[in-house]
Amino acid sequence: MEKIAVFGTGYVGLVTGACFVNAGHNVTCVDIDETKIERLKKGECPIVEKDLPVRIEKGVQSGNLSFTTNASLAVKNCKVIFIAVGTPTKKGSEEADLSAVFAVARTIQENADSSKIVIQKSTVPVGTGDEVEEILNSQIKSGEDRFFHVVVSNPEFLKEGRAIHDFEYPDRVVIGTNDKEAQRVMRKIYVPFMRTSDRMIFMSRPSAELTKVVANTMLAMRISAMNAITPLAEKFGADVTEVRRGIGTDSRIGTAFLFPGGATFGGSCFPKDVRALIAIMEESGMDAGIFKEVMEINHEQRMRFIGKILNYFEKGDITGKKIAVWGLSFKPGTDDVREAASFDVIRTILEKGGTVSVFDEHAKEIFRNEFGNVKGIEYCDDQYVTTKDADALVILTDAMEFRLLDLERLKKAMNKLVIFDGKNLHDPEEMSKEGAHYICMGRPFFNPKS
Ligand code: UDX
């Protein structure tokens, strides 16, 4: 068992802490947000993440998971310290805001009374590990016989909604450090998750930092490549879903992350990491063209989808029309709405004079907080209630409850059966047979049978 401190109780910090405790370690989670810490102490989970609430409850009951705002005590008590605080993109810039990471580094530096292994889990630009190590060791004067703190990069590859599973059954654990003692300790803390095979990959710290942004950029590139193909498929009457199956069965390509759609990728990681890679390359005087294109395609595809919604109505006039919107989060199984397609879609409909009636199983309240209770938006607790007297339905996530439609109910509720499917969930021909005007991306359109 290792005594571990985790700074930051967001998605990454909480999942990391809860999974380490479940594997037999002792974890202290630290945050500056007192209200959040009080809720966590009571066993309450502040985010929607499958299996996390039970892990937290079990951890607190066992006495091996604790929550505190007392950073100094946590630093003194633990040799292993994870930094998992937020690194949001700075407003009006492409750069990540690293102030929280540096603040934790200073806290460790000020309170440590022995040498620490500090593990950087927050996504940061390449080279940040060097800066953190510099802050941590800033009081050491040359020649002074004092402890030295080591910084390890250990990026997370957790998908929201499946984060516990991804942590406990990782494809790989990337450890960026050349320090032998740090490597030994990292192996020890991750060994419970390596029972089937050793999937720990040791590398230098910059390589690990780069691995994280490149992994997410590669996945985002696949999605953008598929999105870029959708107008071509539409032009030639091809179906991108068939193309996806055709190429995904090539074992060199594989099936994952090839789903195109009008509700293009969002979340806290893909947009941020691709932008971060572009920023580092440009700062270094390199051409990031290929990666810039990934973001541009993502934006253009979303706009093309919104264009299809508007253009359905005569002269693009959506004034007075009621649009039902299903799915507010950036993907199902989470309440995270960061960079979700819902913002662009809903904002445009409202700006053009339409109204919206929205549903999301988990993200309604968070979306309401972000977007506000503005005029023209109605928040519903039932997905079908949104469709009453609606002129169209827009689907924005591939949540399980959107994959089969109660068409009879929709026909009765809606003014006309018009569906814009941002995730290509349904069969266009089948939908037309049901009398639906069904529009998605990169698939043929069939006139609705009356
Ligand atoms: C991602 C990475 O998968 C994870 O490894 C990393 O550490 C954090 O970022 P996450 O942001 O939780 O995880 O979401 P993910 O499931 O990867 O989806 C990202 C976005 O891409 C979502 O908006 C999703 O709807 C979209 N997506 C995904 C597609 O549009 N098409 C696909 O084929 C797959």
Short mmCIF file of N, CA and C in Angstrom, two decimals, residues 6-124:
data_model
loop_
_atom_site.label_atom_id
_atom_site.label_comp_id
_atom_site.label_asym_id
_atom_site.label_seq_id
_atom_site.Cartn_x
_atom_site.Cartn_y
_atom_site.Cartn_z
N VAL A 6 -3.84 13.30 -3.93
CA VAL A 6 -4.27 13.70 -5.27
C VAL A 6 -4.81 15.13 -5.17
N PHE A 7 -4.16 16.06 -5.85
CA PHE A 7 -4.63 17.45 -5.87
C PHE A 7 -5.60 17.65 -7.04
N GLY A 8 -6.81 18.11 -6.71
CA GLY A 8 -7.82 18.34 -7.74
C GLY A 8 -8.86 17.25 -7.67
N THR A 9 -10.13 17.65 -7.45
CA THR A 9 -11.20 16.64 -7.36
C THR A 9 -12.17 16.79 -8.52
N GLY A 10 -11.63 16.99 -9.72
CA GLY A 10 -12.45 16.99 -10.94
C GLY A 10 -12.57 15.57 -11.44
N TYR A 11 -12.93 15.43 -12.71
CA TYR A 11 -13.12 14.10 -13.30
C TYR A 11 -11.88 13.22 -13.10
N VAL A 12 -10.72 13.77 -13.44
CA VAL A 12 -9.51 12.96 -13.42
C VAL A 12 -9.07 12.65 -11.99
N GLY A 13 -9.05 13.67 -11.14
CA GLY A 13 -8.59 13.48 -9.76
C GLY A 13 -9.45 12.51 -8.99
N LEU A 14 -10.76 12.65 -9.11
CA LEU A 14 -11.66 11.77 -8.34
C LEU A 14 -11.56 10.33 -8.82
N VAL A 15 -11.53 10.15 -10.14
CA VAL A 15 -11.43 8.78 -10.67
C VAL A 15 -10.10 8.16 -10.24
N THR A 16 -9.02 8.93 -10.33
CA THR A 16 -7.70 8.42 -9.93
C THR A 16 -7.71 8.02 -8.46
N GLY A 17 -8.19 8.92 -7.61
CA GLY A 17 -8.22 8.64 -6.16
C GLY A 17 -9.07 7.43 -5.85
N ALA A 18 -10.29 7.40 -6.41
CA ALA A 18 -11.22 6.31 -6.08
C ALA A 18 -10.69 4.96 -6.56
N CYS A 19 -10.06 4.94 -7.73
CA CYS A 19 -9.55 3.66 -8.26
C CYS A 19 -8.32 3.19 -7.49
N PHE A 20 -7.45 4.09 -7.08
CA PHE A 20 -6.29 3.69 -6.27
C PHE A 20 -6.74 3.12 -4.92
N VAL A 21 -7.75 3.75 -4.32
CA VAL A 21 -8.25 3.25 -3.03
C VAL A 21 -8.85 1.85 -3.21
N ASN A 22 -9.62 1.70 -4.28
CA ASN A 22 -10.26 0.42 -4.55
C ASN A 22 -9.21 -0.68 -4.75
N ALA A 23 -8.01 -0.26 -5.20
CA ALA A 23 -6.93 -1.23 -5.43
C ALA A 23 -6.05 -1.39 -4.19
N GLY A 24 -6.45 -0.79 -3.08
CA GLY A 24 -5.74 -1.06 -1.83
C GLY A 24 -4.81 0.04 -1.33
N HIS A 25 -4.71 1.16 -2.04
CA HIS A 25 -3.87 2.26 -1.56
C HIS A 25 -4.65 3.16 -0.61
N ASN A 26 -3.92 4.08 0.02
CA ASN A 26 -4.55 5.06 0.91
C ASN A 26 -4.44 6.42 0.21
N VAL A 27 -5.58 7.07 -0.01
CA VAL A 27 -5.56 8.30 -0.80
C VAL A 27 -6.18 9.48 -0.06
N THR A 28 -5.50 10.62 -0.12
CA THR A 28 -6.07 11.87 0.37
C THR A 28 -6.30 12.77 -0.83
N CYS A 29 -7.57 13.13 -1.05
CA CYS A 29 -7.89 14.03 -2.16
C CYS A 29 -7.95 15.46 -1.63
N VAL A 30 -7.24 16.36 -2.31
CA VAL A 30 -7.15 17.74 -1.84
C VAL A 30 -7.77 18.69 -2.86
N ASP A 31 -8.53 19.66 -2.34
CA ASP A 31 -9.08 20.68 -3.24
C ASP A 31 -9.22 21.98 -2.46
N ILE A 32 -9.21 23.11 -3.18
CA ILE A 32 -9.39 24.39 -2.48
C ILE A 32 -10.87 24.74 -2.32
N ASP A 33 -11.73 23.98 -3.02
CA ASP A 33 -13.18 24.25 -2.97
C ASP A 33 -13.78 23.56 -1.74
N GLU A 34 -14.05 24.37 -0.69
CA GLU A 34 -14.50 23.79 0.59
C GLU A 34 -15.85 23.10 0.48
N THR A 35 -16.77 23.70 -0.28
CA THR A 35 -18.12 23.12 -0.41
C THR A 35 -18.03 21.73 -1.04
N LYS A 36 -17.20 21.63 -2.07
CA LYS A 36 -17.04 20.36 -2.77
C LYS A 36 -16.46 19.30 -1.80
N ILE A 37 -15.45 19.71 -1.04
CA ILE A 37 -14.82 18.77 -0.11
C ILE A 37 -15.82 18.32 0.96
N GLU A 38 -16.65 19.24 1.45
CA GLU A 38 -17.67 18.87 2.44
C GLU A 38 -18.63 17.83 1.87
N ARG A 39 -19.05 18.05 0.62
CA ARG A 39 -19.98 17.09 -0.02
C ARG A 39 -19.30 15.73 -0.18
N LEU A 40 -18.04 15.75 -0.59
CA LEU A 40 -17.32 14.49 -0.81
C LEU A 40 -17.14 13.74 0.50
N LYS A 41 -16.88 14.49 1.58
CA LYS A 41 -16.70 13.84 2.89
C LYS A 41 -17.95 13.07 3.30
N LYS A 42 -19.10 13.59 2.86
CA LYS A 42 -20.37 12.91 3.18
C LYS A 42 -20.63 11.75 2.23
N GLY A 43 -19.70 11.53 1.31
CA GLY A 43 -19.86 10.43 0.36
C GLY A 43 -20.64 10.83 -0.88
N GLU A 44 -20.89 12.14 -1.04
CA GLU A 44 -21.65 12.60 -2.23
C GLU A 44 -20.70 12.77 -3.40
N CYS A 45 -21.14 12.34 -4.59
CA CYS A 45 -20.29 12.46 -5.78
C CYS A 45 -20.74 13.68 -6.59
N PRO A 46 -19.86 14.66 -6.83
CA PRO A 46 -20.31 15.89 -7.50
C PRO A 46 -20.45 15.78 -9.01
N ILE A 47 -20.03 14.67 -9.63
CA ILE A 47 -20.15 14.57 -11.09
C ILE A 47 -20.86 13.28 -11.49
N VAL A 48 -21.35 13.26 -12.70
CA VAL A 48 -21.98 12.03 -13.22
C VAL A 48 -20.89 11.20 -13.86
N GLU A 49 -20.58 10.06 -13.26
CA GLU A 49 -19.57 9.16 -13.82
C GLU A 49 -19.89 7.76 -13.33
N LYS A 50 -20.13 6.86 -14.29
CA LYS A 50 -20.56 5.51 -13.96
C LYS A 50 -19.63 4.85 -12.94
N ASP A 51 -20.19 4.26 -11.91
CA ASP A 51 -19.49 3.50 -10.86
C ASP A 51 -18.64 4.36 -9.91
N LEU A 52 -18.52 5.66 -10.16
CA LEU A 52 -17.71 6.49 -9.26
C LEU A 52 -18.37 6.66 -7.89
N PRO A 53 -19.68 6.94 -7.80
CA PRO A 53 -20.29 7.12 -6.47
C PRO A 53 -20.07 5.93 -5.53
N VAL A 54 -20.20 4.71 -6.07
CA VAL A 54 -20.01 3.53 -5.20
C VAL A 54 -18.56 3.40 -4.74
N ARG A 55 -17.64 3.72 -5.66
CA ARG A 55 -16.21 3.66 -5.29
C ARG A 55 -15.92 4.66 -4.17
N ILE A 56 -16.48 5.87 -4.30
CA ILE A 56 -16.22 6.92 -3.30
C ILE A 56 -16.81 6.48 -1.95
N GLU A 57 -18.04 6.02 -1.98
CA GLU A 57 -18.72 5.62 -0.74
C GLU A 57 -17.93 4.50 -0.05
N LYS A 58 -17.54 3.51 -0.85
CA LYS A 58 -16.80 2.37 -0.30
C LYS A 58 -15.45 2.84 0.27
N GLY A 59 -14.80 3.72 -0.46
CA GLY A 59 -13.49 4.24 -0.04
C GLY A 59 -13.57 5.00 1.26
N VAL A 60 -14.58 5.87 1.37
CA VAL A 60 -14.74 6.66 2.60
C VAL A 60 -15.02 5.72 3.77
N GLN A 61 -15.92 4.75 3.55
CA GLN A 61 -16.25 3.80 4.62
C GLN A 61 -15.04 3.00 5.09
N SER A 62 -14.17 2.64 4.16
CA SER A 62 -13.00 1.83 4.52
C SER A 62 -11.97 2.63 5.31
N GLY A 63 -12.11 3.95 5.26
CA GLY A 63 -11.15 4.81 5.96
C GLY A 63 -9.90 5.09 5.13
N ASN A 64 -9.85 4.53 3.92
CA ASN A 64 -8.66 4.73 3.08
C ASN A 64 -8.79 5.87 2.08
N LEU A 65 -10.00 6.48 2.03
CA LEU A 65 -10.18 7.63 1.13
C LEU A 65 -10.64 8.81 1.97
N SER A 66 -9.85 9.87 1.95
CA SER A 66 -10.26 11.05 2.71
C SER A 66 -10.17 12.29 1.83
N PHE A 67 -10.90 13.31 2.24
CA PHE A 67 -10.97 14.56 1.47
C PHE A 67 -10.60 15.71 2.39
N THR A 68 -9.82 16.62 1.88
CA THR A 68 -9.38 17.72 2.74
C THR A 68 -9.05 18.97 1.92
N THR A 69 -9.09 20.11 2.63
CA THR A 69 -8.57 21.35 2.03
C THR A 69 -7.19 21.66 2.62
N ASN A 70 -6.77 20.79 3.56
CA ASN A 70 -5.49 21.01 4.24
C ASN A 70 -4.34 20.45 3.39
N ALA A 71 -3.88 21.28 2.46
CA ALA A 71 -2.86 20.84 1.52
C ALA A 71 -1.54 20.54 2.22
N SER A 72 -1.21 21.33 3.21
CA SER A 72 0.10 21.18 3.84
C SER A 72 0.23 19.81 4.53
N LEU A 73 -0.84 19.40 5.21
CA LEU A 73 -0.81 18.10 5.88
C LEU A 73 -0.71 16.96 4.86
N ALA A 74 -1.48 17.09 3.78
CA ALA A 74 -1.46 16.04 2.74
C ALA A 74 -0.05 15.92 2.16
N VAL A 75 0.60 17.05 1.94
CA VAL A 75 1.96 17.02 1.38
C VAL A 75 2.91 16.34 2.35
N LYS A 76 2.80 16.68 3.64
CA LYS A 76 3.72 16.10 4.64
C LYS A 76 3.52 14.59 4.76
N ASN A 77 2.24 14.16 4.66
CA ASN A 77 1.93 12.74 4.90
C ASN A 77 2.22 11.81 3.74
N CYS A 78 2.28 12.35 2.53
CA CYS A 78 2.38 11.46 1.35
C CYS A 78 3.66 11.68 0.56
N LYS A 79 4.29 10.57 0.19
CA LYS A 79 5.49 10.67 -0.65
C LYS A 79 5.09 10.84 -2.13
N VAL A 80 3.96 10.22 -2.47
CA VAL A 80 3.51 10.25 -3.86
C VAL A 80 2.37 11.28 -4.00
N ILE A 81 2.56 12.25 -4.88
CA ILE A 81 1.55 13.31 -5.00
C ILE A 81 1.16 13.48 -6.47
N PHE A 82 -0.11 13.31 -6.74
CA PHE A 82 -0.62 13.51 -8.11
C PHE A 82 -1.15 14.93 -8.26
N ILE A 83 -0.83 15.55 -9.39
CA ILE A 83 -1.46 16.84 -9.72
C ILE A 83 -2.51 16.56 -10.79
N ALA A 84 -3.77 16.78 -10.43
CA ALA A 84 -4.87 16.51 -11.37
C ALA A 84 -5.84 17.68 -11.37
N VAL A 85 -5.28 18.89 -11.33
CA VAL A 85 -6.14 20.08 -11.33
C VAL A 85 -6.46 20.48 -12.77
N GLY A 86 -7.45 21.35 -12.92
CA GLY A 86 -7.90 21.74 -14.25
C GLY A 86 -6.87 22.59 -14.99
N THR A 87 -6.82 22.41 -16.32
CA THR A 87 -5.96 23.26 -17.16
C THR A 87 -6.81 23.73 -18.34
N PRO A 88 -7.82 24.57 -18.06
CA PRO A 88 -8.72 24.99 -19.16
C PRO A 88 -8.01 25.87 -20.17
N THR A 89 -8.59 25.96 -21.37
CA THR A 89 -8.01 26.87 -22.36
C THR A 89 -8.29 28.30 -21.87
N LYS A 90 -7.26 29.17 -21.94
CA LYS A 90 -7.45 30.57 -21.50
C LYS A 90 -8.48 31.25 -22.39
N LYS A 91 -9.33 32.08 -21.76
CA LYS A 91 -10.37 32.78 -22.56
C LYS A 91 -9.70 33.65 -23.64
N GLY A 92 -10.21 33.56 -24.85
CA GLY A 92 -9.70 34.39 -25.95
C GLY A 92 -8.33 33.99 -26.45
N SER A 93 -7.88 32.78 -26.09
CA SER A 93 -6.56 32.34 -26.58
C SER A 93 -6.57 30.83 -26.78
N GLU A 94 -5.55 30.32 -27.40
CA GLU A 94 -5.47 28.87 -27.64
C GLU A 94 -4.70 28.18 -26.52
N GLU A 95 -4.08 28.99 -25.66
CA GLU A 95 -3.17 28.44 -24.64
C GLU A 95 -3.90 27.84 -23.43
N ALA A 96 -3.28 26.83 -22.82
CA ALA A 96 -3.85 26.25 -21.60
C ALA A 96 -3.46 27.13 -20.41
N ASP A 97 -4.41 27.29 -19.48
CA ASP A 97 -4.15 28.07 -18.28
C ASP A 97 -3.53 27.13 -17.23
N LEU A 98 -2.26 27.32 -16.97
CA LEU A 98 -1.54 26.39 -16.08
C LEU A 98 -1.41 26.91 -14.66
N SER A 99 -2.13 27.99 -14.35
CA SER A 99 -1.92 28.62 -13.03
C SER A 99 -2.22 27.65 -11.88
N ALA A 100 -3.26 26.79 -12.04
CA ALA A 100 -3.60 25.87 -10.95
C ALA A 100 -2.48 24.83 -10.74
N VAL A 101 -1.88 24.38 -11.84
CA VAL A 101 -0.78 23.40 -11.74
C VAL A 101 0.41 24.03 -10.99
N PHE A 102 0.75 25.25 -11.38
CA PHE A 102 1.90 25.91 -10.75
C PHE A 102 1.60 26.23 -9.27
N ALA A 103 0.33 26.54 -8.97
CA ALA A 103 -0.03 26.84 -7.57
C ALA A 103 0.17 25.59 -6.71
N VAL A 104 -0.21 24.42 -7.24
CA VAL A 104 -0.02 23.17 -6.48
C VAL A 104 1.49 22.92 -6.30
N ALA A 105 2.25 23.15 -7.36
CA ALA A 105 3.71 22.94 -7.27
C ALA A 105 4.30 23.81 -6.16
N ARG A 106 3.85 25.06 -6.07
CA ARG A 106 4.36 25.96 -5.02
C ARG A 106 3.95 25.47 -3.64
N THR A 107 2.70 24.97 -3.53
CA THR A 107 2.23 24.44 -2.24
C THR A 107 3.10 23.27 -1.81
N ILE A 108 3.43 22.40 -2.75
CA ILE A 108 4.27 21.24 -2.40
C ILE A 108 5.65 21.73 -1.97
N GLN A 109 6.19 22.64 -2.75
CA GLN A 109 7.54 23.16 -2.46
C GLN A 109 7.58 23.78 -1.06
N GLU A 110 6.53 24.51 -0.71
CA GLU A 110 6.54 25.22 0.59
C GLU A 110 6.35 24.27 1.77
N ASN A 111 5.65 23.16 1.56
CA ASN A 111 5.28 22.31 2.70
C ASN A 111 6.05 21.00 2.82
N ALA A 112 6.77 20.61 1.77
CA ALA A 112 7.44 19.30 1.80
C ALA A 112 8.57 19.28 2.82
N ASP A 113 8.61 18.18 3.61
CA ASP A 113 9.73 18.04 4.55
C ASP A 113 10.57 16.80 4.22
N SER A 114 10.31 16.24 3.04
CA SER A 114 11.12 15.13 2.53
C SER A 114 10.94 15.13 1.02
N SER A 115 11.72 14.30 0.31
CA SER A 115 11.62 14.37 -1.15
C SER A 115 10.34 13.65 -1.63
N LYS A 116 9.74 14.20 -2.65
CA LYS A 116 8.44 13.71 -3.14
C LYS A 116 8.54 13.28 -4.60
N ILE A 117 7.64 12.36 -4.95
CA ILE A 117 7.47 12.02 -6.36
C ILE A 117 6.17 12.70 -6.78
N VAL A 118 6.29 13.68 -7.65
CA VAL A 118 5.13 14.48 -8.04
C VAL A 118 4.72 14.07 -9.44
N ILE A 119 3.47 13.61 -9.56
CA ILE A 119 3.03 13.06 -10.84
C ILE A 119 2.04 13.99 -11.50
N GLN A 120 2.41 14.39 -12.68
CA GLN A 120 1.62 15.34 -13.44
C GLN A 120 0.58 14.59 -14.27
N LYS A 121 -0.70 14.66 -13.86
CA LYS A 121 -1.74 13.96 -14.60
C LYS A 121 -2.60 14.93 -15.42
N SER A 122 -2.65 16.19 -14.98
CA SER A 122 -3.41 17.18 -15.76
C SER A 122 -2.76 17.26 -17.14
N THR A 123 -3.59 17.47 -18.16
CA THR A 123 -3.03 17.61 -19.51
C THR A 123 -2.35 18.97 -19.62
N VAL A 124 -1.09 18.94 -19.98
CA VAL A 124 -0.30 20.18 -20.03
C VAL A 124 0.54 20.21 -21.30
#
